[in-house]
Coordinates of C-alpha atoms in Angstrom, one line a residue:
M1 CA 28.9 -57.3 -96.2
A2 CA 28.9 -60.5 -98.1
R3 CA 27.7 -60.6 -101.7
S4 CA 24.2 -61.9 -102.4
R5 CA 24.4 -64.4 -105.2
K6 CA 22.4 -67.5 -104.3
V7 CA 19.3 -67.9 -106.5
T8 CA 17.0 -70.9 -106.5
V9 CA 14.4 -71.8 -109.1
S10 CA 11.8 -74.3 -108.1
T11 CA 8.8 -75.9 -109.9
D12 CA 5.9 -77.4 -107.9
V13 CA 3.6 -80.3 -108.7
H14 CA 1.4 -78.1 -110.8
G15 CA 4.2 -76.9 -113.0
H16 CA 4.4 -73.4 -111.5
T17 CA 7.8 -71.9 -111.3
T18 CA 9.2 -69.5 -108.7
G19 CA 12.5 -68.2 -107.8
W20 CA 14.1 -66.9 -104.6
A21 CA 17.4 -65.2 -103.9
Q22 CA 18.9 -65.6 -100.4
T23 CA 21.4 -63.1 -98.9
E24 CA 24.7 -64.4 -97.5
P25 CA 25.8 -65.2 -94.9
A26 CA 22.7 -67.1 -93.7
P27 CA 21.1 -65.7 -90.5
P28 CA 22.1 -67.2 -87.2
A29 CA 20.0 -70.0 -85.7
A30 CA 16.6 -68.6 -84.7
P31 CA 14.8 -69.2 -81.4
D32 CA 12.0 -70.5 -83.6
P33 CA 13.6 -71.9 -86.7
H34 CA 10.1 -72.6 -88.2
A35 CA 8.9 -69.0 -88.1
A36 CA 9.4 -66.3 -90.8
A37 CA 7.8 -63.1 -92.1
F38 CA 6.9 -62.3 -95.7
F39 CA 6.6 -58.7 -96.9
D40 CA 5.2 -57.5 -100.1
V41 CA 7.3 -54.7 -101.6
D42 CA 5.3 -52.1 -103.6
N43 CA 3.4 -49.7 -101.3
T44 CA 4.1 -52.1 -98.4
M45 CA 7.9 -51.9 -97.9
M46 CA 8.3 -48.8 -100.1
Q47 CA 6.3 -45.9 -101.4
G48 CA 5.2 -46.7 -105.0
A49 CA 6.3 -49.5 -107.3
S50 CA 10.0 -50.6 -107.2
I51 CA 9.9 -51.4 -110.9
Y52 CA 8.7 -47.8 -111.6
W53 CA 11.5 -46.3 -109.6
F54 CA 13.9 -48.5 -111.5
A55 CA 12.4 -47.2 -114.7
R56 CA 12.8 -43.6 -113.5
G57 CA 16.5 -44.3 -112.9
L58 CA 16.9 -45.7 -116.4
A59 CA 15.1 -42.7 -117.9
A60 CA 17.4 -40.3 -116.0
R61 CA 20.3 -42.1 -117.7
N62 CA 18.6 -41.7 -121.1
Y63 CA 17.9 -45.3 -121.7
F64 CA 14.4 -44.3 -122.9
T65 CA 12.2 -41.3 -123.2
T66 CA 10.0 -39.5 -120.7
G67 CA 7.0 -40.5 -123.0
D68 CA 7.9 -44.2 -122.5
L69 CA 8.1 -43.6 -118.7
A70 CA 4.6 -41.9 -118.7
R71 CA 3.1 -44.8 -120.6
F72 CA 4.6 -47.2 -118.1
A73 CA 3.4 -45.2 -115.2
W74 CA -0.2 -45.4 -116.5
Q75 CA 0.1 -49.2 -117.0
Q76 CA 1.3 -49.5 -113.4
L77 CA -1.6 -47.4 -112.1
R78 CA -4.1 -49.4 -114.1
F79 CA -2.5 -52.6 -112.8
R80 CA -2.8 -51.4 -109.2
L81 CA -6.4 -50.3 -109.6
L82 CA -7.6 -53.8 -110.6
A83 CA -8.0 -55.9 -107.5
R84 CA -8.4 -59.0 -109.7
E85 CA -7.0 -59.0 -113.3
H86 CA -8.9 -60.8 -116.1
A87 CA -7.0 -63.6 -117.7
G88 CA -6.4 -61.4 -120.8
D89 CA -4.9 -58.7 -118.7
M90 CA -2.4 -61.0 -117.1
S91 CA -1.6 -62.6 -120.5
Q92 CA -0.8 -59.2 -121.9
A93 CA 1.3 -58.4 -118.8
K94 CA 3.3 -61.5 -119.4
E95 CA 3.7 -60.8 -123.1
A96 CA 5.0 -57.3 -122.2
A97 CA 7.3 -58.8 -119.7
L98 CA 8.8 -60.9 -122.5
A99 CA 10.2 -57.6 -123.8
F100 CA 12.9 -57.7 -121.2
V101 CA 16.2 -56.2 -122.3
E102 CA 17.3 -59.0 -124.5
G103 CA 21.1 -59.3 -124.7
W104 CA 21.9 -57.1 -121.7
R105 CA 24.8 -58.4 -119.6
V106 CA 23.8 -59.3 -116.1
Q107 CA 26.8 -57.4 -114.7
D108 CA 25.6 -54.2 -116.4
V109 CA 22.2 -54.5 -115.0
E110 CA 23.6 -55.3 -111.6
R111 CA 25.4 -52.0 -111.6
L112 CA 22.3 -50.0 -112.6
A113 CA 20.2 -51.7 -109.9
E114 CA 22.6 -50.8 -107.2
E115 CA 22.9 -47.2 -108.3
I116 CA 19.1 -46.7 -108.7
F117 CA 18.2 -48.3 -105.4
D118 CA 20.5 -45.9 -103.6
E119 CA 19.3 -42.9 -105.5
L120 CA 15.6 -43.4 -105.8
M121 CA 14.3 -46.5 -103.8
A122 CA 16.1 -46.2 -100.5
P123 CA 14.6 -42.8 -99.6
R124 CA 11.2 -44.3 -100.2
I125 CA 11.4 -47.2 -97.8
W126 CA 8.6 -46.9 -95.2
A127 CA 10.2 -46.4 -91.8
G128 CA 7.3 -48.1 -90.1
T129 CA 7.4 -51.2 -92.3
R130 CA 11.2 -51.3 -91.9
R131 CA 10.7 -51.4 -88.1
L132 CA 8.2 -54.3 -88.4
A133 CA 10.7 -56.3 -90.5
Q134 CA 13.5 -55.5 -88.0
G135 CA 11.3 -56.7 -85.2
H136 CA 11.2 -60.2 -86.8
L137 CA 14.9 -60.1 -87.4
D138 CA 15.5 -59.2 -83.7
A139 CA 13.3 -62.1 -82.7
G140 CA 15.6 -64.4 -84.7
E141 CA 13.1 -65.0 -87.5
R142 CA 13.8 -65.0 -91.2
V143 CA 12.3 -62.2 -93.3
W144 CA 11.6 -62.5 -97.0
L145 CA 10.4 -60.0 -99.6
V146 CA 7.7 -61.2 -102.0
S147 CA 7.2 -59.2 -105.2
A148 CA 6.0 -59.4 -108.8
A149 CA 9.2 -57.4 -109.7
P150 CA 12.2 -59.4 -111.0
V151 CA 13.8 -61.4 -108.2
E152 CA 17.0 -59.5 -108.8
I153 CA 15.4 -56.2 -107.8
G154 CA 14.0 -57.9 -104.7
R155 CA 17.4 -59.2 -103.9
V156 CA 18.9 -55.7 -104.1
I157 CA 16.3 -54.4 -101.6
A158 CA 16.6 -57.4 -99.3
T159 CA 20.4 -57.1 -99.2
R160 CA 20.3 -53.4 -98.5
L161 CA 17.8 -53.8 -95.6
G162 CA 19.7 -56.8 -94.2
L163 CA 16.8 -59.2 -94.8
T164 CA 17.0 -62.9 -95.5
G165 CA 16.1 -62.9 -99.2
A166 CA 13.5 -62.2 -101.8
I167 CA 10.9 -64.1 -103.9
G168 CA 10.2 -62.6 -107.3
T169 CA 9.6 -63.1 -111.0
V170 CA 12.4 -65.0 -112.8
A171 CA 14.1 -63.9 -116.0
E172 CA 16.0 -66.5 -118.2
I173 CA 19.8 -66.0 -118.3
V174 CA 22.1 -67.7 -120.8
D175 CA 25.8 -67.1 -120.9
G176 CA 25.6 -64.2 -118.5
A177 CA 22.9 -62.3 -120.5
Y178 CA 19.1 -62.0 -120.4
T179 CA 17.3 -63.8 -123.2
G180 CA 14.1 -61.8 -123.1
R181 CA 12.0 -64.7 -121.8
L182 CA 10.5 -65.4 -118.4
V183 CA 11.0 -68.6 -116.5
G184 CA 7.4 -69.5 -115.4
D185 CA 4.9 -66.7 -114.7
L186 CA 4.7 -63.3 -113.2
M187 CA 4.9 -63.5 -109.4
H188 CA 1.5 -62.1 -108.7
G189 CA -1.7 -63.0 -106.8
P190 CA -2.1 -66.7 -106.1
L191 CA 1.4 -67.4 -107.4
K192 CA 2.8 -65.5 -104.5
A193 CA 1.0 -67.9 -102.1
E194 CA 2.3 -70.9 -104.1
A195 CA 5.8 -69.6 -104.0
V196 CA 5.7 -69.0 -100.2
T197 CA 4.4 -72.5 -99.8
Q198 CA 7.3 -73.9 -101.9
L199 CA 9.8 -71.9 -99.9
A200 CA 8.3 -73.0 -96.6
T201 CA 8.7 -76.6 -97.6
V202 CA 12.4 -76.1 -98.6
E203 CA 13.2 -74.0 -95.5
G204 CA 11.3 -76.1 -93.0
L205 CA 8.9 -73.3 -92.0
D206 CA 5.5 -73.8 -90.3
L207 CA 3.2 -71.3 -92.0
S208 CA 1.0 -71.2 -88.9
R209 CA 3.9 -69.6 -87.1
C210 CA 4.7 -67.2 -89.9
A211 CA 3.5 -63.6 -90.7
A212 CA 2.7 -61.9 -93.9
Y213 CA 2.4 -58.2 -94.7
S214 CA 0.8 -56.5 -97.8
D215 CA -1.1 -53.4 -98.9
S216 CA -3.1 -55.1 -101.7
A217 CA -6.2 -57.3 -102.0
N218 CA -4.2 -59.1 -104.7
D219 CA -2.2 -60.7 -101.9
L220 CA -5.2 -62.2 -100.0
P221 CA -4.0 -65.7 -101.0
M222 CA -0.6 -65.1 -99.4
L223 CA -2.1 -63.4 -96.3
S224 CA -4.5 -66.2 -95.8
L225 CA -1.7 -68.8 -95.7
V226 CA -0.1 -67.6 -92.5
G227 CA -0.9 -67.5 -88.8
R228 CA -0.6 -63.7 -88.6
A229 CA -1.7 -61.5 -91.5
V230 CA -1.1 -57.7 -91.4
A231 CA -2.6 -55.2 -93.8
V232 CA -0.1 -52.4 -94.3
N233 CA -1.2 -49.2 -96.0
P234 CA -4.2 -51.2 -97.3
D235 CA -6.3 -50.6 -100.4
G236 CA -10.1 -50.4 -99.8
T237 CA -10.8 -54.1 -100.5
L238 CA -8.0 -55.3 -98.3
L239 CA -9.0 -53.0 -95.5
R240 CA -12.6 -54.4 -95.6
Q241 CA -11.2 -58.0 -95.6
A242 CA -8.9 -57.2 -92.7
R243 CA -11.7 -55.9 -90.6
Q244 CA -13.9 -58.8 -91.4
R245 CA -11.2 -61.3 -90.6
G246 CA -9.8 -59.5 -87.5
W247 CA -6.4 -58.9 -89.1
E248 CA -4.1 -56.2 -87.8
V249 CA -3.9 -53.0 -89.8
R250 CA -0.9 -50.7 -90.0
D251 CA -1.0 -47.4 -92.0
F252 CA 2.2 -45.4 -92.4
R253 CA 0.9 -43.1 -95.1
T254 CA -0.1 -40.1 -92.9
G255 CA 3.4 -39.0 -91.9
R256 CA 4.9 -39.8 -95.3
R257 CA 8.4 -39.7 -94.0
A258 CA 10.5 -42.5 -95.3
V259 CA 13.8 -43.6 -93.9
K260 CA 16.9 -43.6 -96.1
I261 CA 18.8 -46.8 -95.6
A262 CA 22.6 -46.1 -95.7
L263 CA 24.3 -49.5 -96.0
P264 CA 27.5 -50.5 -97.7
S265 CA 27.4 -51.2 -101.4
T266 CA 26.9 -54.8 -102.4
A267 CA 26.6 -56.6 -105.7
A268 CA 23.0 -57.1 -106.8
A269 CA 21.0 -57.4 -110.0
G270 CA 17.9 -55.8 -111.4
L271 CA 16.1 -55.5 -114.7
V272 CA 13.0 -53.6 -115.8
A273 CA 9.9 -55.3 -117.1
G274 CA 6.9 -54.5 -119.3
A275 CA 6.7 -51.3 -121.2
V276 CA 9.9 -50.0 -119.7
T277 CA 11.8 -52.6 -121.5
A278 CA 10.1 -51.8 -124.7
G279 CA 11.0 -48.2 -124.2
V280 CA 14.6 -49.1 -123.5
A281 CA 14.8 -51.2 -126.7
L282 CA 13.2 -48.5 -128.7
Q283 CA 15.7 -45.9 -127.4
R284 CA 18.6 -48.1 -128.1
R285 CA 17.4 -48.7 -131.6
R286 CA 17.1 -44.9 -132.1
R287 CA 20.6 -44.4 -130.9
A288 CA 21.9 -47.1 -133.2
A289 CA 20.0 -45.7 -136.1
D290 CA 21.4 -42.2 -135.3
A291 CA 24.9 -43.5 -135.1
T292 CA 24.6 -45.4 -138.4
S293 CA 23.1 -42.3 -140.1
G294 CA 26.0 -40.2 -138.8
R295 CA 28.6 -42.6 -140.1
I296 CA 26.9 -42.7 -143.5
R297 CA 26.8 -38.9 -143.7
R298 CA 30.5 -38.6 -142.8
N299 CA 31.5 -41.2 -145.3
A300 CA 29.5 -39.4 -148.0
E301 CA 31.2 -36.1 -147.5
P302 CA 33.9 -35.3 -150.1

């Protein structure tokens, strides 16, 4: 399988920045080249939050403590429970995201992303949602993931599932390392709709011929853009909206049997946001301090 490396960063007329990563090679010509499908990731394509499972993988590798993981899990739950965040909440979320693992080499994070996807994320892909995506691919349509997670993590998932690409939050990279800053804003809520609109313009898509899938009322702007909106494993607010608007509803949570995707290993990148990164940095500082302390004690011995 070809390596997935093409990442595009775009800014619209309002100054909003988005990024998307396209898998390679490009899909064959579609019967309807103007149609595509857009899938949210967390609780739509996979059980739980992709960034949380990435954090779990890092914790298992002793990059930070279980206490850091617990705090991050609580923040994720609180984030999910709020259908609409206050401006202050999103400001804090962005400030937390600015704690990305500054100085980490992209190639190191790529390796971790691949390993953790195969270990923890792949078994949690919803089989039903995977079939929906495959149906679009079989029809010759492009399929994009759209997630607030870093675009590199979305690219890992898209590549493993054989999808077209992913839209996600963009982290700044200089000389092959993450700087600890974001490019633009978190890919969340209305910004997802703006990103999809940007991508549709670039790719020549007709949104009235496109479909969108999500579990969350946060994604109502994206769902309202397209000709076919589908609520997948919907929260209460989205379920009510779907019924009012006559949207299709799919719920795969009753069986709770996810399919494990077994595909060849490919290069991809990933990085962890928010409190996870703060935990990682803290753990690394602890290690460095312990190592320094050990050297001092050894040098002080007679």
